[in-house]
Amino acid sequence: MSRWGESPPRPASVDALLDPAVAAALVGLDIESRKLLASPRHGERRSTRRGTSVEFADFRPYTAGDDLRRIDWNVYARLDALVIKLFQDEEDLLTVLAVDDSASMRFGTPCKHTTASKIAFALGVTALGAGHRVQAHALGAEGAVSQTLRGRGGAGQLGKWLIDLSADGRGDLAMDLKALSGAVRGRAKIIVLTDALVPSDAMPAAMSTLASRGHDVHLLQVLSPQELQPLATGLSGDHRLVDAETGEGPAVSMTASIEAEYRARLNAHVEMIDAAAHRCGVRPLLVRTDEPLEDLLRSRLRQGGVLR
Amino acid sequence: MTLIAPWLALGLLLALVPALLVLWILRLRRARIRVPAQWLWSDAREDLRAQVPFQRLRWSILLLLQLIALGLLLLAAARPRVVASLHSGGRTVLMIDTSASMHTRDASQGRRRFDAAREAVRGAIDRLHPGGLMDHGGGQTMLVTLGARPQIVQPFTSSRAVLLQALESIDVTDEPATLTPALDLAHAWAAVPDPDAGEAPAEGTTHLEVFSDGGLADLVDALDGLDAPLVLQHVGAEDTPNAAIARIGGTRDPADPAKLTPWVSVMHWAAQAASVKIRLVINGEPSSVRAIDLPAATEDGPGRVDVMFPAVRSAGRTALTAELVPGDALAEDDIARCIVPESGGARVAQMGKSAPLLRRALAALGLHAAGDESPDLVVAVSDTTAALPAVPSLSFGAPPVSAMVKPAATVPDTSIATSSHRHAVSRGSRLTGIRAAGAHVVQVDPGVRVLASSREGPLIVAWREQGVPRIHVGFEPSRSTWPQREDFITFLVDATAWLVGIDDEAGGHVAGDRIELALPAQTTSVDVQFNGDTIDTFSPADPSRAIWGPAPQAGVYAFHWASPDAQGVREAVVNMPVAVEGDTRRGAFTIDDPLLEARRASDRGVPLWPFAVIGAVLTLIAEWWIWVKRQ
């Protein structure tokens, strides 16, 4: 029996990141983007730019230099006017999965870091299966970034990259989020998986910076039952609480009133994150680690605009 | 269940339980718990309860289990024992053996057996009268010593303090111990708890507990017809060897009475042979040292060696002291004394059938034929024709005419089955096993002491008839196996010494005996001194004879007599009752009687502390398991 809040070992293989039931739940899903995001590459995602796809977009009068193959000869026959058919250009979508790799994520049963990794892998597999590009970033781990992955073959690489994370980073989450906004070229679907337990007021600014670059940003705040309900999950008696990242901590005699104070502070922090996210266009979602992943993917992430 | 060390447990209880509770309310140790964000607990950090050194004691199954484990350990410290069969309450007579063998220091115990017995009695008093708030003082206990005569040290009382004080006043003696008089005494007092106060007869059962090393001469006989529950608690080791000087004396040469040959008889109770030295002191001066080999004991009795020392010239009264070197577990019987009277032996007249064997034996003892002179002693062999003269007599075969001893039957072939070691005549001899043809069994009056009996009846008896001592042996030595045994001469020495009165001073007394001394006529008072201290003063009922005793210790007693016109001193030498008390190898009691329970005094039942310790360990394991599950 492990101590209160202690996490079980991290998954040792890629297979452990994706249960068959979860894989089955991913069938038919795709990454949702409320914005049409520009991309230098043609992809399967409809772009705001007119391009070369087969999907008709509009007509415009012919001008010298236009490609004669695009003249709509049926219109010319009926109206005796040369018009050019415009088609919707198709771009691929860049999905950025930003996983908090700080030491605070290695907590709870189930482990927050493991849960975040599983969600990221499921989203990555979904995106790669839909033909999008995927890029993974580790927050709090000195800017570790995966290669830009494409195609179904990239799923294995993404899984291995996630498995190799150590969850012992000591970085500044807000700074890493700002750095992330600059590191992503073009606009992308950015899904941040973090506990967001950062005491500073820098989090709202970081989220604002991230969203201001035109990214479609989701903040999945991953918390464990032990954090949400300490007494109910077995934390009692006298303890010295040690911060996972700083190593400091107070002496606490756990009582109902102490827990109430703690939960009030935690709720206030979550609400602050939620409000700040909404202000800057980031869509927040609180995820419990004991929540079934299938339900999360098929229901809450679709409702939250992460998947469709 | 009894607690051997309740006060230790109580002390630990008062010390450890508060200490445990203090540990629980102190915040000395805190488990380190890793949390993702300690800043969320910043308000809790300011909680006063986390800052003060004490907190309210909160209920915990772990605390309960720790208290249970501690309680079990404290119970173990109290050394609990289950003594199911020992009673408590009611009336109890505690009898402690104070006989000579209780001097023995067993190598395995390092203390006297008497000390072990006293501790066992103390334990019994603790059990019967535990004291404290829970003691209702329901029991009545009496304390009796087992010696030559039983003594009530403390009549029935419910006071623990009085009993313990009386117990401390008891000390061991050199006497032999008998159980029968003590049981009679106990029964009498049990029936009427205090006869002096005229109390009504008591109801209910009286329990008897005897604390002894087993050296009770009449143990088997005493328990015959036992009608009250009796617990025999054995003290002492079963394999402690002992050597003792059983007899000491000096034989004068009939042709040259000033020529004195000292002799010593040594008994050895041991499974292995041994070597010792005998140091002889004559009239206070070291005389000689002899090294001897002591044979091992057999089923028939102890090993025995008779040692003759080189003759010395001493015509006068001669004091002999012999000592075994080195001493052993029972040092008190390693020394013996005697006084050989001045030369000029008694005169013997022989009556009845001719007995050349007896004549030669008596001559060797320094007794000579009376001839025409008045005899000091008559030796008669199957003389039934007329009454014996009014002088001491030693008769063999058919009994002489006597008002107190009468013929009962003639047995063609018999052997001596039982003998008494409590009479001066028989204590130095081993009479059992002597086979005789044509033996005459006698019928005796109550005043006659039976020294040996066959299955058919008494064969050797001693008595005083009109003040004249007499000994009768119901068979002729020449028709028995007796002369072939080395103790035949010993018997003749002891018998003639007792008959002619030289035994008064010679050393025929043993501790526990009454001392009888011939005194000048008109003696009015006698002071008895022992080791220079006057221990008693009395006026003799018979002005010509002092009867005093029992003598509690071995040694030399001085009787300072005074008459209206003279005064003087007579001495009596008292030795240890070796024949009864010398055997230090007596094992635990093994007597089959439904009312009898035999146990070792050190055996205070089944110890429970191992079970308490195991219970404590299991409780701590359970506590640890629960603690681990909670982490």
mmCIF file of N, CA and C in Angstrom, chain B residues 36-132:
data_model
loop_
_atom_site.group_PDB
_atom_site.id
_atom_site.type_symbol
_atom_site.label_atom_id
_atom_site.label_comp_id
_atom_site.label_asym_id
_atom_site.label_seq_id
_atom_site.Cartn_x
_atom_site.Cartn_y
_atom_site.Cartn_z
ATOM 1 N N PRO B 36 1.736 18.504 -4.260
ATOM 2 C CA PRO B 36 2.126 19.221 -5.481
ATOM 3 C C PRO B 36 2.378 20.704 -5.228
ATOM 4 N N ALA B 37 1.604 21.299 -4.302
ATOM 5 C CA ALA B 37 1.737 22.739 -4.106
ATOM 6 C C ALA B 37 1.542 23.036 -2.628
ATOM 7 N N GLN B 38 2.635 23.265 -1.946
ATOM 8 C CA GLN B 38 2.517 23.516 -0.512
ATOM 9 C C GLN B 38 1.901 24.870 -0.219
ATOM 10 N N TRP B 39 1.968 25.783 -1.181
ATOM 11 C CA TRP B 39 1.426 27.120 -0.935
ATOM 12 C C TRP B 39 -0.079 27.107 -0.758
ATOM 13 N N LEU B 40 -0.733 26.043 -1.259
ATOM 14 C CA LEU B 40 -2.163 25.936 -1.026
ATOM 15 C C LEU B 40 -2.476 25.697 0.448
ATOM 16 N N TRP B 41 -1.466 25.241 1.223
ATOM 17 C CA TRP B 41 -1.665 24.936 2.636
ATOM 18 C C TRP B 41 -1.131 26.067 3.523
ATOM 19 N N SER B 42 -0.911 27.177 2.974
ATOM 20 C CA SER B 42 -0.275 28.227 3.757
ATOM 21 C C SER B 42 -1.122 28.642 4.950
ATOM 22 N N ASP B 43 -2.439 28.582 4.823
ATOM 23 C CA ASP B 43 -3.290 28.914 5.954
ATOM 24 C C ASP B 43 -3.178 27.858 7.032
ATOM 25 N N ALA B 44 -3.093 26.617 6.586
ATOM 26 C CA ALA B 44 -2.974 25.533 7.564
ATOM 27 C C ALA B 44 -1.682 25.639 8.344
ATOM 28 N N ARG B 45 -0.660 26.147 7.710
ATOM 29 C CA ARG B 45 0.624 26.276 8.384
ATOM 30 C C ARG B 45 0.506 27.168 9.612
ATOM 31 N N GLU B 46 -0.455 28.049 9.571
ATOM 32 C CA GLU B 46 -0.619 28.936 10.701
ATOM 33 C C GLU B 46 -1.565 28.380 11.756
ATOM 34 N N ASP B 47 -2.021 27.183 11.525
ATOM 35 C CA ASP B 47 -2.912 26.559 12.494
ATOM 36 C C ASP B 47 -2.186 26.365 13.811
ATOM 37 N N LEU B 48 -2.831 26.848 14.896
ATOM 38 C CA LEU B 48 -2.165 26.805 16.193
ATOM 39 C C LEU B 48 -1.886 25.389 16.635
ATOM 40 N N ARG B 49 -2.763 24.488 16.321
ATOM 41 C CA ARG B 49 -2.572 23.137 16.801
ATOM 42 C C ARG B 49 -1.321 22.499 16.216
ATOM 43 N N ALA B 50 -0.904 23.005 15.114
ATOM 44 C CA ALA B 50 0.311 22.447 14.523
ATOM 45 C C ALA B 50 1.548 23.076 15.108
ATOM 46 N N GLN B 51 1.396 24.126 15.882
ATOM 47 C CA GLN B 51 2.560 24.808 16.403
ATOM 48 C C GLN B 51 2.853 24.494 17.855
ATOM 49 N N VAL B 52 1.817 24.171 18.649
ATOM 50 C CA VAL B 52 2.055 23.875 20.055
ATOM 51 C C VAL B 52 2.587 22.450 20.178
ATOM 52 N N PRO B 53 3.360 22.214 21.268
ATOM 53 C CA PRO B 53 3.958 20.874 21.389
ATOM 54 C C PRO B 53 2.938 19.798 21.713
ATOM 55 N N PHE B 54 1.768 20.151 22.257
ATOM 56 C CA PHE B 54 0.804 19.129 22.630
ATOM 57 C C PHE B 54 -0.450 19.287 21.799
ATOM 58 N N GLN B 55 -1.172 18.230 21.696
ATOM 59 C CA GLN B 55 -2.442 18.261 21.000
ATOM 60 C C GLN B 55 -3.427 17.438 21.811
ATOM 61 N N ARG B 56 -4.681 17.589 21.484
ATOM 62 C CA ARG B 56 -5.703 16.789 22.161
ATOM 63 C C ARG B 56 -5.523 15.325 21.771
ATOM 64 N N LEU B 57 -5.640 14.458 22.780
ATOM 65 C CA LEU B 57 -5.492 13.029 22.503
ATOM 66 C C LEU B 57 -6.673 12.581 21.666
ATOM 67 N N ARG B 58 -6.387 12.072 20.499
ATOM 68 C CA ARG B 58 -7.442 11.657 19.597
ATOM 69 C C ARG B 58 -7.521 10.147 19.539
ATOM 70 N N TRP B 59 -8.725 9.648 19.404
ATOM 71 C CA TRP B 59 -8.942 8.204 19.386
ATOM 72 C C TRP B 59 -8.237 7.589 18.168
ATOM 73 N N SER B 60 -7.589 6.471 18.391
ATOM 74 C CA SER B 60 -6.916 5.777 17.304
ATOM 75 C C SER B 60 -6.839 4.301 17.651
ATOM 76 N N ILE B 61 -7.126 3.478 16.680
ATOM 77 C CA ILE B 61 -6.998 2.040 16.881
ATOM 78 C C ILE B 61 -5.541 1.674 17.148
ATOM 79 N N LEU B 62 -4.632 2.474 16.593
ATOM 80 C CA LEU B 62 -3.208 2.213 16.839
ATOM 81 C C LEU B 62 -2.872 2.447 18.309
ATOM 82 N N LEU B 63 -3.427 3.519 18.878
ATOM 83 C CA LEU B 63 -3.185 3.788 20.302
ATOM 84 C C LEU B 63 -3.749 2.657 21.155
ATOM 85 N N LEU B 64 -4.948 2.193 20.797
ATOM 86 C CA LEU B 64 -5.555 1.102 21.552
ATOM 87 C C LEU B 64 -4.663 -0.143 21.506
ATOM 88 N N LEU B 65 -4.200 -0.460 20.305
ATOM 89 C CA LEU B 65 -3.347 -1.654 20.174
ATOM 90 C C LEU B 65 -2.037 -1.480 20.931
ATOM 91 N N GLN B 66 -1.490 -0.280 20.898
ATOM 92 C CA GLN B 66 -0.250 -0.050 21.648
ATOM 93 C C GLN B 66 -0.482 -0.195 23.143
ATOM 94 N N LEU B 67 -1.621 0.300 23.619
ATOM 95 C CA LEU B 67 -1.928 0.150 25.046
ATOM 96 C C LEU B 67 -2.117 -1.315 25.408
ATOM 97 N N ILE B 68 -2.764 -2.070 24.514
ATOM 98 C CA ILE B 68 -2.943 -3.505 24.772
ATOM 99 C C ILE B 68 -1.590 -4.198 24.829
ATOM 100 N N ALA B 69 -0.733 -3.888 23.873
ATOM 101 C CA ALA B 69 0.599 -4.506 23.852
ATOM 102 C C ALA B 69 1.384 -4.142 25.103
ATOM 103 N N LEU B 70 1.295 -2.881 25.491
ATOM 104 C CA LEU B 70 2.005 -2.452 26.704
ATOM 105 C C LEU B 70 1.441 -3.154 27.929
ATOM 106 N N GLY B 71 0.127 -3.280 27.964
ATOM 107 C CA GLY B 71 -0.492 -3.982 29.092
ATOM 108 C C GLY B 71 -0.036 -5.420 29.180
ATOM 109 N N LEU B 72 0.066 -6.073 28.044
ATOM 110 C CA LEU B 72 0.529 -7.465 28.045
ATOM 111 C C LEU B 72 1.986 -7.556 28.500
ATOM 112 N N LEU B 73 2.795 -6.607 28.085
ATOM 113 C CA LEU B 73 4.196 -6.610 28.524
ATOM 114 C C LEU B 73 4.290 -6.355 30.030
ATOM 115 N N LEU B 74 3.456 -5.463 30.519
ATOM 116 C CA LEU B 74 3.455 -5.213 31.966
ATOM 117 C C LEU B 74 2.975 -6.448 32.717
ATOM 118 N N LEU B 75 2.001 -7.132 32.133
ATOM 119 C CA LEU B 75 1.543 -8.380 32.755
ATOM 120 C C LEU B 75 2.676 -9.387 32.808
ATOM 121 N N ALA B 76 3.443 -9.449 31.725
ATOM 122 C CA ALA B 76 4.586 -10.371 31.705
ATOM 123 C C ALA B 76 5.601 -9.976 32.764
ATOM 124 N N ALA B 77 5.797 -8.665 32.953
ATOM 125 C CA ALA B 77 6.756 -8.204 33.964
ATOM 126 C C ALA B 77 6.312 -8.589 35.365
ATOM 127 N N ALA B 78 5.019 -8.718 35.557
ATOM 128 C CA ALA B 78 4.510 -9.113 36.874
ATOM 129 C C ALA B 78 4.672 -10.606 37.115
ATOM 130 N N ARG B 79 5.158 -11.324 36.125
ATOM 131 C CA ARG B 79 5.420 -12.768 36.215
ATOM 132 C C ARG B 79 4.186 -13.528 36.710
ATOM 133 N N PRO B 80 3.120 -13.500 35.933
ATOM 134 C CA PRO B 80 1.911 -14.207 36.364
ATOM 135 C C PRO B 80 2.088 -15.720 36.249
ATOM 136 N N ARG B 81 1.470 -16.404 37.143
ATOM 137 C CA ARG B 81 1.484 -17.864 37.107
ATOM 138 C C ARG B 81 0.098 -18.370 37.469
ATOM 139 N N VAL B 82 -0.222 -19.499 36.888
ATOM 140 C CA VAL B 82 -1.479 -20.146 37.230
ATOM 141 C C VAL B 82 -1.178 -21.248 38.230
ATOM 142 N N VAL B 83 -1.689 -21.097 39.425
ATOM 143 C CA VAL B 83 -1.525 -22.121 40.451
ATOM 144 C C VAL B 83 -2.928 -22.593 40.785
ATOM 145 N N ALA B 84 -3.396 -23.472 39.929
ATOM 146 C CA ALA B 84 -4.808 -23.809 39.993
ATOM 147 C C ALA B 84 -5.164 -24.590 41.255
ATOM 148 N N SER B 85 -4.264 -25.463 41.691
ATOM 149 C CA SER B 85 -4.666 -26.386 42.740
ATOM 150 C C SER B 85 -4.464 -25.814 44.132
ATOM 151 N N LEU B 86 -3.634 -24.784 44.268
ATOM 152 C CA LEU B 86 -3.433 -24.229 45.592
ATOM 153 C C LEU B 86 -4.645 -23.391 45.974
ATOM 154 N N HIS B 87 -5.095 -23.590 47.173
ATOM 155 C CA HIS B 87 -6.305 -22.926 47.613
ATOM 156 C C HIS B 87 -5.961 -21.566 48.183
ATOM 157 N N SER B 88 -6.938 -20.813 48.464
ATOM 158 C CA SER B 88 -6.771 -19.575 49.207
ATOM 159 C C SER B 88 -8.020 -19.390 50.034
ATOM 160 N N GLY B 89 -7.886 -18.651 51.120
ATOM 161 C CA GLY B 89 -9.010 -18.476 52.016
ATOM 162 C C GLY B 89 -9.155 -19.686 52.924
ATOM 163 N N GLY B 90 -10.099 -19.629 53.849
ATOM 164 C CA GLY B 90 -10.302 -20.727 54.776
ATOM 165 C C GLY B 90 -9.177 -20.808 55.800
ATOM 166 N N ARG B 91 -9.074 -21.974 56.437
ATOM 167 C CA ARG B 91 -8.025 -22.160 57.446
ATOM 168 C C ARG B 91 -6.895 -22.971 56.838
ATOM 169 N N THR B 92 -5.707 -22.526 57.084
ATOM 170 C CA THR B 92 -4.522 -23.177 56.531
ATOM 171 C C THR B 92 -3.461 -23.274 57.613
ATOM 172 N N VAL B 93 -2.834 -24.431 57.667
ATOM 173 C CA VAL B 93 -1.706 -24.609 58.575
ATOM 174 C C VAL B 93 -0.454 -24.756 57.724
ATOM 175 N N LEU B 94 0.459 -23.832 57.878
ATOM 176 C CA LEU B 94 1.729 -23.878 57.162
ATOM 177 C C LEU B 94 2.765 -24.476 58.095
ATOM 178 N N MET B 95 3.376 -25.582 57.669
ATOM 179 C CA MET B 95 4.361 -26.271 58.506
ATOM 180 C C MET B 95 5.712 -26.221 57.819
ATOM 181 N N ILE B 96 6.677 -25.643 58.471
ATOM 182 C CA ILE B 96 8.000 -25.495 57.877
ATOM 183 C C ILE B 96 8.987 -26.387 58.620
ATOM 184 N N ASP B 97 9.735 -27.127 57.850
ATOM 185 C CA ASP B 97 10.719 -28.055 58.397
ATOM 186 C C ASP B 97 11.920 -27.260 58.914
ATOM 187 N N THR B 98 12.225 -27.418 60.214
ATOM 188 C CA THR B 98 13.402 -26.744 60.777
ATOM 189 C C THR B 98 14.442 -27.766 61.209
ATOM 190 N N SER B 99 14.399 -28.948 60.631
ATOM 191 C CA SER B 99 15.306 -30.009 61.073
ATOM 192 C C SER B 99 16.717 -29.772 60.543
ATOM 193 N N ALA B 100 17.626 -30.648 60.983
ATOM 194 C CA ALA B 100 19.050 -30.446 60.706
ATOM 195 C C ALA B 100 19.368 -30.455 59.215
ATOM 196 N N SER B 101 18.684 -31.294 58.464
ATOM 197 C CA SER B 101 19.001 -31.380 57.035
ATOM 198 C C SER B 101 18.683 -30.074 56.298
ATOM 199 N N MET B 102 17.889 -29.214 56.924
ATOM 200 C CA MET B 102 17.571 -27.938 56.283
ATOM 201 C C MET B 102 18.744 -26.962 56.339
ATOM 202 N N HIS B 103 19.833 -27.355 57.051
ATOM 203 C CA HIS B 103 21.069 -26.574 56.988
ATOM 204 C C HIS B 103 21.731 -26.706 55.606
ATOM 205 N N THR B 104 21.391 -27.745 54.882
ATOM 206 C CA THR B 104 22.104 -28.099 53.654
ATOM 207 C C THR B 104 22.091 -26.932 52.659
ATOM 208 N N ARG B 105 23.284 -26.681 52.136
ATOM 209 C CA ARG B 105 23.402 -25.670 51.081
ATOM 210 C C ARG B 105 23.606 -26.401 49.762
ATOM 211 N N ASP B 106 22.567 -26.520 48.994
ATOM 212 C CA ASP B 106 22.682 -27.193 47.700
ATOM 213 C C ASP B 106 23.491 -26.327 46.754
ATOM 214 N N ALA B 107 24.361 -26.995 46.015
ATOM 215 C CA ALA B 107 25.236 -26.235 45.105
ATOM 216 C C ALA B 107 24.426 -25.464 44.076
ATOM 217 N N SER B 108 23.305 -26.031 43.663
ATOM 218 C CA SER B 108 22.507 -25.378 42.618
ATOM 219 C C SER B 108 21.718 -24.190 43.154
ATOM 220 N N GLN B 109 21.569 -24.098 44.463
ATOM 221 C CA GLN B 109 20.733 -23.032 45.023
ATOM 222 C C GLN B 109 21.562 -21.938 45.693
ATOM 223 N N GLY B 110 22.698 -22.314 46.271
ATOM 224 C CA GLY B 110 23.557 -21.314 46.883
ATOM 225 C C GLY B 110 23.022 -20.762 48.190
ATOM 226 N N ARG B 111 22.072 -21.411 48.772
ATOM 227 C CA ARG B 111 21.542 -20.956 50.068
ATOM 228 C C ARG B 111 21.030 -22.180 50.804
ATOM 229 N N ARG B 112 20.718 -21.950 52.083
ATOM 230 C CA ARG B 112 20.238 -23.069 52.877
ATOM 231 C C ARG B 112 18.839 -23.502 52.411
ATOM 232 N N ARG B 113 18.585 -24.774 52.558
ATOM 233 C CA ARG B 113 17.243 -25.248 52.225
ATOM 234 C C ARG B 113 16.202 -24.556 53.099
ATOM 235 N N PHE B 114 16.596 -24.262 54.327
ATOM 236 C CA PHE B 114 15.656 -23.582 55.201
ATOM 237 C C PHE B 114 15.283 -22.213 54.632
ATOM 238 N N ASP B 115 16.274 -21.529 54.055
ATOM 239 C CA ASP B 115 15.986 -20.219 53.467
ATOM 240 C C ASP B 115 15.024 -20.355 52.288
ATOM 241 N N ALA B 116 15.238 -21.425 51.497
ATOM 242 C CA ALA B 116 14.315 -21.657 50.372
ATOM 243 C C ALA B 116 12.920 -21.969 50.887
ATOM 244 N N ALA B 117 12.851 -22.768 51.955
ATOM 245 C CA ALA B 117 11.542 -23.109 52.519
ATOM 246 C C ALA B 117 10.869 -21.866 53.090
ATOM 247 N N ARG B 118 11.664 -21.010 53.738
ATOM 248 C CA ARG B 118 11.075 -19.800 54.310
ATOM 249 C C ARG B 118 10.542 -18.883 53.202
ATOM 250 N N GLU B 119 11.282 -18.821 52.102
ATOM 251 C CA GLU B 119 10.787 -18.009 50.979
ATOM 252 C C GLU B 119 9.499 -18.601 50.427
ATOM 253 N N ALA B 120 9.442 -19.927 50.368
ATOM 254 C CA ALA B 120 8.219 -20.569 49.869
ATOM 255 C C ALA B 120 7.048 -20.299 50.812
ATOM 256 N N VAL B 121 7.312 -20.323 52.107
ATOM 257 C CA VAL B 121 6.247 -20.022 53.064
ATOM 258 C C VAL B 121 5.809 -18.570 52.906
ATOM 259 N N ARG B 122 6.807 -17.705 52.680
ATOM 260 C CA ARG B 122 6.479 -16.300 52.463
ATOM 261 C C ARG B 122 5.567 -16.154 51.242
ATOM 262 N N GLY B 123 5.880 -16.933 50.215
ATOM 263 C CA GLY B 123 5.032 -16.912 49.024
ATOM 264 C C GLY B 123 3.625 -17.407 49.328
ATOM 265 N N ALA B 124 3.546 -18.437 50.171
ATOM 266 C CA ALA B 124 2.225 -18.953 50.541
ATOM 267 C C ALA B 124 1.445 -17.904 51.325
ATOM 268 N N ILE B 125 2.145 -17.195 52.202
ATOM 269 C CA ILE B 125 1.466 -16.127 52.960
ATOM 270 C C ILE B 125 1.005 -15.032 52.003
ATOM 271 N N ASP B 126 1.847 -14.726 51.025
ATOM 272 C CA ASP B 126 1.456 -13.727 50.027
ATOM 273 C C ASP B 126 0.202 -14.168 49.291
ATOM 274 N N ARG B 127 0.155 -15.458 49.004
ATOM 275 C CA ARG B 127 -1.009 -15.975 48.274
ATOM 276 C C ARG B 127 -2.252 -15.970 49.148
ATOM 277 N N LEU B 128 -2.078 -16.387 50.397
ATOM 278 C CA LEU B 128 -3.232 -16.502 51.275
ATOM 279 C C LEU B 128 -3.693 -15.144 51.793
ATOM 280 N N HIS B 129 -2.726 -14.255 51.953
ATOM 281 C CA HIS B 129 -3.056 -12.920 52.471
ATOM 282 C C HIS B 129 -2.356 -11.892 51.585
ATOM 283 N N PRO B 130 -2.883 -11.652 50.387
ATOM 284 C CA PRO B 130 -2.161 -10.795 49.445
ATOM 285 C C PRO B 130 -2.018 -9.361 49.906
ATOM 286 N N GLY B 131 -2.882 -8.923 50.807
ATOM 287 C CA GLY B 131 -2.776 -7.540 51.264
ATOM 288 C C GLY B 131 -3.305 -6.574 50.230
ATOM 289 N N GLY B 132 -3.268 -5.291 50.568
ATOM 290 C CA GLY B 132 -3.722 -4.268 49.636
ATOM 291 C C GLY B 132 -5.226 -4.113 49.654
#
